[in-house]
Amino acid sequence: MALNMKIGVDMGECRTGINDAKAHLKTLNAEMQLAESTFKATGNAEQAFATKTTTLTNKLNTQKQMVAQYEKALKSLKDANAENTKEYKNLETEMLNAKAAMMDTEAELNNLDNATQRAAGGANQLVNSVNSIGKKMSLDQVISGIDKITAGLENAAKKAVDLGKQIWSNIIDTAR
């Protein structure tokens, strides 16, 4: 009888921990919905990403704690040789579902990280494109400057030729 009482107390603590974790997960799911809605309303991707990352990380940590509580409860039942009971099987099923949800959250967090890396890659490509435009503009400016200098030299040469013709004409006129 004392053994059953101890298991009941241990199970009660585990159940409380599991229920607290479930309540926290509901709050975190609501935060994720709010982040999605806020992004749709404002279009602020940076804020949505930050909120999602924080929420998913918190969700993953809570799910890990919940799985630990399930494992603790299952260990208590196993130690009491209650592996074939309905309660043990129900807890085991709940733990497996919690582990699956934890893996889904981890995958979602990884996908968010991959999306961020793709966005960063796109940003780098944009920066490189803008820089190459800047180089092209600089090259165009240099070519334009050279063209202006060349035109200026050609005009100066024409003026020199004209001046030479005028001087020659003056010399010829004076000699006559």
Coordinates of N, CA and C in Angstrom, one line a residue:
M1 N 0.8 -1.2 0.0 CA 0.0 0.0 0.0 C 0.9 1.3 0.0
A2 N 2.0 1.2 0.7 CA 2.9 2.4 0.8 C 3.5 2.6 -0.6
L3 N 3.7 1.6 -1.3 CA 4.3 1.7 -2.6 C 3.3 2.4 -3.6
N4 N 2.0 2.0 -3.5 CA 1.0 2.6 -4.4 C 0.9 4.1 -4.0
M5 N 1.0 4.5 -2.7 CA 0.8 5.9 -2.3 C 2.0 6.7 -2.9
K6 N 3.2 6.1 -2.8 CA 4.4 6.8 -3.3 C 4.3 7.0 -4.8
I7 N 3.8 6.0 -5.6 CA 3.6 6.1 -7.0 C 2.6 7.2 -7.3
G8 N 1.5 7.2 -6.6 CA 0.4 8.2 -6.7 C 1.0 9.6 -6.6
V9 N 1.8 9.8 -5.6 CA 2.4 11.1 -5.3 C 3.3 11.5 -6.5
D10 N 4.2 10.6 -6.9 CA 5.1 10.8 -8.0 C 4.3 11.1 -9.3
M11 N 3.3 10.3 -9.5 CA 2.5 10.5 -10.7 C 1.8 11.9 -10.7
G12 N 1.3 12.3 -9.5 CA 0.7 13.6 -9.4 C 1.6 14.7 -9.7
E13 N 2.8 14.7 -9.3 CA 3.8 15.7 -9.6 C 4.1 15.7 -11.1
C14 N 4.2 14.5 -11.7 CA 4.5 14.4 -13.1 C 3.3 15.0 -13.9
R15 N 2.1 14.6 -13.5 CA 0.9 15.1 -14.2 C 0.8 16.6 -14.1
T16 N 1.1 17.2 -12.9 CA 1.1 18.6 -12.8 C 2.1 19.3 -13.7
G17 N 3.3 18.7 -13.8 CA 4.3 19.2 -14.7 C 3.9 19.1 -16.2
I18 N 3.3 18.0 -16.5 CA 2.8 17.8 -17.9 C 1.7 18.8 -18.2
N19 N 0.7 18.9 -17.3 CA -0.4 19.9 -17.5 C 0.1 21.3 -17.6
D20 N 1.1 21.7 -16.8 CA 1.7 23.0 -16.9 C 2.3 23.2 -18.2
A21 N 3.1 22.2 -18.7 CA 3.7 22.3 -20.0 C 2.7 22.4 -21.1
K22 N 1.6 21.7 -21.0 CA 0.5 21.7 -22.1 C -0.1 23.1 -22.1
A23 N -0.3 23.7 -20.9 CA -0.9 25.1 -20.9 C 0.1 26.1 -21.5
H24 N 1.4 25.9 -21.2 CA 2.4 26.8 -21.8 C 2.5 26.7 -23.3
L25 N 2.3 25.4 -23.8 CA 2.3 25.2 -25.2 C 1.2 25.9 -25.9
K26 N 0.0 25.9 -25.3 CA -1.2 26.6 -25.8 C -0.9 28.1 -26.0
T27 N -0.2 28.6 -25.0 CA 0.2 30.1 -25.0 C 1.1 30.3 -26.1
L28 N 2.1 29.4 -26.3 CA 3.1 29.6 -27.3 C 2.5 29.5 -28.7
N29 N 1.6 28.6 -28.9 CA 0.9 28.4 -30.2 C 0.1 29.7 -30.5
A30 N -0.5 30.3 -29.5 CA -1.2 31.6 -29.7 C -0.2 32.7 -30.1
E31 N 0.9 32.7 -29.5 CA 2.0 33.7 -29.9 C 2.4 33.5 -31.3
M32 N 2.5 32.2 -31.8 CA 2.8 32.0 -33.2 C 1.7 32.5 -34.1
Q33 N 0.5 32.3 -33.7 CA -0.6 32.8 -34.5 C -0.6 34.3 -34.6
L34 N -0.3 35.0 -33.5 CA -0.2 36.4 -33.4 C 0.9 36.9 -34.3
A35 N 2.1 36.2 -34.3 CA 3.2 36.6 -35.1 C 2.8 36.5 -36.6
E36 N 2.1 35.5 -37.0 CA 1.7 35.3 -38.4 C 0.7 36.5 -38.8
S37 N -0.2 36.7 -37.9 CA -1.2 37.8 -38.1 C -0.6 39.1 -38.2
T38 N 0.4 39.4 -37.3 CA 1.1 40.7 -37.3 C 1.9 40.8 -38.6
F39 N 2.5 39.8 -39.0 CA 3.3 39.9 -40.3 C 2.4 40.1 -41.5
K40 N 1.2 39.5 -41.5 CA 0.3 39.7 -42.6 C -0.2 41.1 -42.6
A41 N -0.4 41.7 -41.4 CA -1.0 43.0 -41.3 C 0.1 44.1 -41.6
T42 N 1.3 43.9 -41.1 CA 2.3 45.0 -41.2 C 3.4 44.7 -42.2
G43 N 3.6 43.4 -42.6 CA 4.6 43.1 -43.5 C 6.0 43.2 -43.0
N44 N 6.1 43.3 -41.7 CA 7.5 43.4 -41.0 C 8.0 42.0 -40.9
A45 N 8.8 41.6 -41.9 CA 9.3 40.2 -41.8 C 10.4 40.0 -40.7
E46 N 11.2 41.1 -40.5 CA 12.2 41.0 -39.5 C 11.6 40.7 -38.1
Q47 N 10.6 41.5 -37.8 CA 9.9 41.3 -36.5 C 9.2 39.9 -36.4
A48 N 8.6 39.5 -37.5 CA 7.9 38.2 -37.5 C 9.0 37.1 -37.3
F49 N 10.1 37.2 -38.0 CA 11.2 36.2 -37.9 C 11.7 36.1 -36.4
A50 N 11.9 37.3 -35.8 CA 12.4 37.3 -34.4 C 11.4 36.6 -33.5
T51 N 10.1 37.0 -33.6 CA 9.1 36.5 -32.8 C 9.0 35.0 -33.0
K52 N 9.0 34.5 -34.2 CA 8.8 33.1 -34.5 C 10.0 32.3 -33.9
T53 N 11.2 32.8 -34.1 CA 12.4 32.1 -33.6 C 12.3 32.0 -32.1
T54 N 12.0 33.1 -31.4 CA 11.9 33.0 -29.9 C 10.8 32.1 -29.5
T55 N 9.6 32.2 -30.1 CA 8.5 31.3 -29.7 C 8.8 29.9 -30.0
L56 N 9.4 29.6 -31.2 CA 9.7 28.2 -31.5 C 10.7 27.6 -30.5
T57 N 11.7 28.4 -30.2 CA 12.7 28.0 -29.2 C 12.1 27.7 -27.9
N58 N 11.2 28.6 -27.4 CA 10.5 28.3 -26.1 C 9.6 27.1 -26.2
K59 N 9.0 26.9 -27.3 CA 8.1 25.8 -27.5 C 8.9 24.5 -27.5
L60 N 10.1 24.5 -28.1 CA 10.9 23.3 -28.2 C 11.4 23.0 -26.7
N61 N 11.8 24.0 -26.0 CA 12.3 23.8 -24.6 C 11.1 23.2 -23.7
T62 N 9.9 23.8 -23.9 CA 8.8 23.3 -23.1 C 8.5 21.8 -23.5
Q63 N 8.5 21.5 -24.7 CA 8.2 20.1 -25.2 C 9.3 19.2 -24.6
K64 N 10.5 19.6 -24.6 CA 11.6 18.8 -24.0 C 11.3 18.5 -22.5
Q65 N 10.9 19.6 -21.8 CA 10.5 19.4 -20.4 C 9.4 18.5 -20.2
M66 N 8.4 18.6 -21.1 CA 7.2 17.7 -21.0 C 7.6 16.3 -21.3
V67 N 8.4 16.0 -22.2 CA 8.9 14.6 -22.5 C 9.7 14.1 -21.3
A68 N 10.5 14.9 -20.7 CA 11.2 14.5 -19.5 C 10.2 14.1 -18.4
Q69 N 9.1 14.9 -18.2 CA 8.1 14.5 -17.2 C 7.4 13.2 -17.5
Y70 N 7.2 13.0 -18.8 CA 6.6 11.7 -19.2 C 7.6 10.6 -18.9
E71 N 8.8 10.8 -19.2 CA 9.8 9.7 -19.0 C 9.9 9.4 -17.5
K72 N 9.9 10.5 -16.7 CA 9.9 10.3 -15.2 C 8.7 9.5 -14.7
A73 N 7.5 9.8 -15.2 CA 6.3 9.1 -14.8 C 6.4 7.7 -15.3
L74 N 6.8 7.4 -16.5 CA 7.0 6.1 -17.0 C 8.0 5.3 -16.2
K75 N 9.0 5.9 -15.8 CA 10.1 5.2 -15.0 C 9.5 4.8 -13.6
S76 N 8.7 5.7 -13.0 CA 8.0 5.4 -11.8 C 7.1 4.2 -11.9
L77 N 6.3 4.2 -13.0 CA 5.5 3.0 -13.2 C 6.2 1.7 -13.5
K78 N 7.3 1.9 -14.2 CA 8.1 0.7 -14.5 C 8.8 0.2 -13.3
D79 N 9.3 1.1 -12.4 CA 9.9 0.6 -11.2 C 8.9 -0.1 -10.3
A80 N 7.6 0.2 -10.4 CA 6.6 -0.4 -9.6 C 6.0 -1.6 -10.3
N81 N 6.7 -2.1 -11.4 CA 6.2 -3.2 -12.2 C 4.8 -3.0 -12.7
A82 N 4.5 -1.8 -13.2 CA 3.2 -1.5 -13.7 C 3.2 -1.2 -15.2
E83 N 4.1 -1.9 -15.9 CA 4.3 -1.6 -17.3 C 3.1 -2.1 -18.2
N84 N 2.3 -3.0 -17.7 CA 1.2 -3.5 -18.5 C -0.1 -2.9 -18.1
T85 N -0.1 -1.8 -17.4 CA -1.3 -1.1 -17.0 C -1.8 -0.2 -18.1
K86 N -3.0 0.2 -18.0 CA -3.6 1.1 -19.0 C -3.0 2.5 -18.8
E87 N -2.7 2.9 -17.6 CA -2.1 4.2 -17.3 C -0.7 4.3 -18.0
Y88 N 0.1 3.2 -17.8 CA 1.4 3.2 -18.4 C 1.3 3.3 -20.0
K89 N 0.4 2.5 -20.6 CA 0.2 2.6 -22.0 C -0.2 4.0 -22.5
N90 N -1.1 4.6 -21.7 CA -1.6 5.9 -22.1 C -0.5 7.0 -22.0
L91 N 0.3 6.9 -20.9 CA 1.4 7.8 -20.8 C 2.5 7.6 -21.9
E92 N 2.7 6.3 -22.2 CA 3.7 6.0 -23.2 C 3.2 6.6 -24.6
T93 N 1.9 6.5 -24.9 CA 1.4 7.1 -26.1 C 1.5 8.6 -26.1
E94 N 1.1 9.2 -25.0 CA 1.2 10.6 -24.9 C 2.7 11.1 -25.0
M95 N 3.6 10.3 -24.4 CA 5.0 10.7 -24.6 C 5.5 10.6 -26.0
L96 N 5.1 9.6 -26.7 CA 5.5 9.4 -28.1 C 4.9 10.6 -29.0
N97 N 3.7 10.9 -28.7 CA 3.1 12.1 -29.4 C 3.8 13.4 -29.1
A98 N 4.2 13.5 -27.8 CA 4.9 14.7 -27.4 C 6.3 14.8 -28.1
K99 N 7.0 13.6 -28.2 CA 8.2 13.5 -28.9 C 8.1 13.9 -30.4
A100 N 7.0 13.4 -31.0 CA 6.7 13.7 -32.4 C 6.5 15.2 -32.6
A101 N 5.7 15.8 -31.7 CA 5.5 17.2 -31.7 C 6.8 18.0 -31.6
M102 N 7.6 17.5 -30.7 CA 8.9 18.1 -30.4 C 9.8 18.1 -31.7
M103 N 9.8 17.0 -32.4 CA 10.5 16.9 -33.7 C 10.0 17.8 -34.7
D104 N 8.6 17.9 -34.8 CA 8.0 18.8 -35.7 C 8.4 20.3 -35.4
T105 N 8.5 20.6 -34.2 CA 8.9 22.0 -33.8 C 10.3 22.2 -34.2
E106 N 11.1 21.2 -33.9 CA 12.6 21.3 -34.3 C 12.7 21.5 -35.8
A107 N 11.9 20.7 -36.6 CA 12.0 20.9 -38.1 C 11.5 22.3 -38.5
E108 N 10.5 22.8 -37.8 CA 10.0 24.1 -38.2 C 11.0 25.2 -37.9
L109 N 11.7 25.0 -36.8 CA 12.8 25.9 -36.4 C 13.9 25.8 -37.4
N110 N 14.3 24.6 -37.8 CA 15.3 24.4 -38.8 C 14.9 25.1 -40.2
N111 N 13.6 24.9 -40.6 CA 13.1 25.5 -41.8 C 13.2 27.0 -41.7
L112 N 12.9 27.6 -40.6 CA 13.0 29.0 -40.4 C 14.4 29.5 -40.5
D113 N 15.4 28.7 -40.0 CA 16.8 29.0 -40.1 C 17.2 28.9 -41.6
N114 N 16.7 27.9 -42.3 CA 17.0 27.7 -43.7 C 16.5 28.9 -44.5
A115 N 15.3 29.3 -44.2 CA 14.7 30.5 -44.9 C 15.5 31.7 -44.6
T116 N 16.0 31.9 -43.4 CA 16.8 33.0 -43.1 C 18.1 33.0 -43.9
Q117 N 18.7 31.8 -44.0 CA 19.9 31.7 -44.8 C 19.7 32.0 -46.2
R118 N 18.6 31.5 -46.8 CA 18.3 31.8 -48.2 C 18.1 33.3 -48.3
A119 N 17.4 34.0 -47.4 CA 17.2 35.4 -47.4 C 18.5 36.1 -47.3
A120 N 19.4 35.7 -46.5 CA 20.7 36.3 -46.3 C 21.5 36.1 -47.6
G121 N 21.4 34.9 -48.2 CA 22.1 34.7 -49.5 C 21.5 35.7 -50.6
G122 N 20.2 35.8 -50.6 CA 19.6 36.8 -51.6 C 20.1 38.2 -51.3
A123 N 20.2 38.6 -50.0 CA 20.6 39.9 -49.7 C 22.1 40.1 -50.1
N124 N 22.9 39.1 -49.9 CA 24.3 39.1 -50.4 C 24.4 39.3 -51.9
Q125 N 23.5 38.6 -52.6 CA 23.5 38.7 -54.0 C 23.1 40.1 -54.5
L126 N 22.1 40.6 -53.8 CA 21.7 42.0 -54.1 C 22.8 43.0 -53.8
V127 N 23.5 42.8 -52.7 CA 24.6 43.7 -52.4 C 25.7 43.6 -53.5
N128 N 26.0 42.4 -53.9 CA 27.0 42.2 -55.0 C 26.5 42.8 -56.3
S129 N 25.2 42.7 -56.6 CA 24.7 43.3 -57.8 C 24.8 44.8 -57.8
V130 N 24.4 45.4 -56.6 CA 24.5 46.8 -56.4 C 25.9 47.3 -56.5
N131 N 26.8 46.5 -55.9 CA 28.3 46.9 -56.0 C 28.8 46.9 -57.5
S132 N 28.3 45.8 -58.2 CA 28.8 45.8 -59.6 C 28.1 46.9 -60.4
I133 N 26.9 47.3 -60.1 CA 26.3 48.5 -60.8 C 27.2 49.7 -60.4
G134 N 27.6 49.8 -59.2 CA 28.4 50.9 -58.8 C 29.7 50.9 -59.6
K135 N 30.3 49.8 -59.8 CA 31.5 49.7 -60.6 C 31.3 50.0 -62.0
K136 N 30.1 49.5 -62.5 CA 29.8 49.8 -63.9 C 29.6 51.3 -64.1
M137 N 28.9 51.9 -63.1 CA 28.7 53.4 -63.2 C 30.0 54.1 -63.1
S138 N 30.9 53.7 -62.3 CA 32.2 54.3 -62.2 C 32.9 54.1 -63.5
L139 N 32.9 53.0 -64.1 CA 33.5 52.8 -65.4 C 32.9 53.7 -66.5
D140 N 31.6 53.8 -66.5 CA 30.9 54.7 -67.4 C 31.3 56.1 -67.2
Q141 N 31.5 56.5 -65.9 CA 31.9 57.9 -65.6 C 33.3 58.1 -66.1
V142 N 34.2 57.1 -66.0 CA 35.6 57.3 -66.5 C 35.6 57.4 -68.0
I143 N 34.8 56.6 -68.6 CA 34.7 56.6 -70.1 C 34.2 58.0 -70.5
S144 N 33.1 58.5 -69.9 CA 32.6 59.8 -70.2 C 33.6 60.9 -70.0
G145 N 34.4 60.8 -68.9 CA 35.4 61.7 -68.6 C 36.5 61.7 -69.7
I146 N 36.9 60.5 -70.1 CA 37.9 60.4 -71.2 C 37.4 61.0 -72.5
D147 N 36.1 60.7 -72.8 CA 35.5 61.3 -74.0 C 35.5 62.8 -73.9
K148 N 35.2 63.4 -72.8 CA 35.2 64.9 -72.6 C 36.7 65.4 -72.8
I149 N 37.6 64.7 -72.2 CA 39.0 65.1 -72.3 C 39.5 65.0 -73.8
T150 N 39.1 63.9 -74.5 CA 39.5 63.8 -75.9 C 38.8 64.9 -76.7
A151 N 37.6 65.1 -76.5 CA 36.9 66.2 -77.2 C 37.6 67.5 -77.0
G152 N 37.9 67.8 -75.7 CA 38.6 69.0 -75.4 C 39.9 69.1 -76.1
L153 N 40.7 68.1 -76.1 CA 42.0 68.1 -76.8 C 41.8 68.3 -78.3
E154 N 40.8 67.7 -78.9 CA 40.5 67.8 -80.3 C 40.2 69.3 -80.6
N155 N 39.3 69.9 -79.8 CA 39.0 71.3 -79.9 C 40.2 72.2 -79.8
A156 N 41.1 71.9 -78.8 CA 42.3 72.6 -78.6 C 43.2 72.5 -79.9
A157 N 43.3 71.3 -80.4 CA 44.1 71.1 -81.6 C 43.5 71.9 -82.8
K158 N 42.2 71.9 -82.9 CA 41.6 72.7 -84.0 C 41.9 74.2 -83.9
K159 N 41.8 74.6 -82.6 CA 42.1 76.1 -82.3 C 43.6 76.4 -82.6
A160 N 44.4 75.4 -82.3 CA 45.9 75.6 -82.6 C 46.1 75.7 -84.1
V161 N 45.4 74.8 -84.8 CA 45.6 74.8 -86.3 C 45.0 76.2 -86.9
D162 N 43.9 76.6 -86.3 CA 43.3 77.9 -86.8 C 44.3 79.0 -86.4
L163 N 44.8 79.0 -85.2 CA 45.7 80.0 -84.8 C 47.0 80.0 -85.7
G164 N 47.5 78.8 -86.0 CA 48.6 78.7 -86.9 C 48.3 79.2 -88.3
K165 N 47.1 79.0 -88.8 CA 46.7 79.5 -90.1 C 46.6 81.0 -90.1
Q166 N 46.1 81.5 -89.0 CA 46.0 83.0 -88.9 C 47.4 83.6 -88.8
I167 N 48.2 83.0 -88.0 CA 49.6 83.6 -87.9 C 50.3 83.5 -89.3
W168 N 50.1 82.4 -90.0 CA 50.7 82.2 -91.3 C 50.1 83.3 -92.3
S169 N 48.8 83.5 -92.2 CA 48.2 84.5 -93.1 C 48.7 85.8 -92.7
N170 N 48.9 86.2 -91.5 CA 49.5 87.5 -91.1 C 50.9 87.6 -91.6
I171 N 51.7 86.6 -91.5 CA 53.1 86.6 -92.0 C 53.1 86.8 -93.5
I172 N 52.2 86.1 -94.2 CA 52.2 86.2 -95.7 C 51.8 87.7 -96.0
D173 N 50.7 88.1 -95.3 CA 50.2 89.5 -95.6 C 51.3 90.5 -95.4
T174 N 52.0 90.4 -94.3 CA 53.1 91.3 -93.9 C 54.2 91.2 -95.0
A175 N 54.5 90.1 -95.4 CA 55.6 89.9 -96.4 C 55.2 90.5 -97.7
R176 N 54.0 90.6 -98.1 CA 53.6 91.1 -99.4 C 53.8 92.6 -99.3

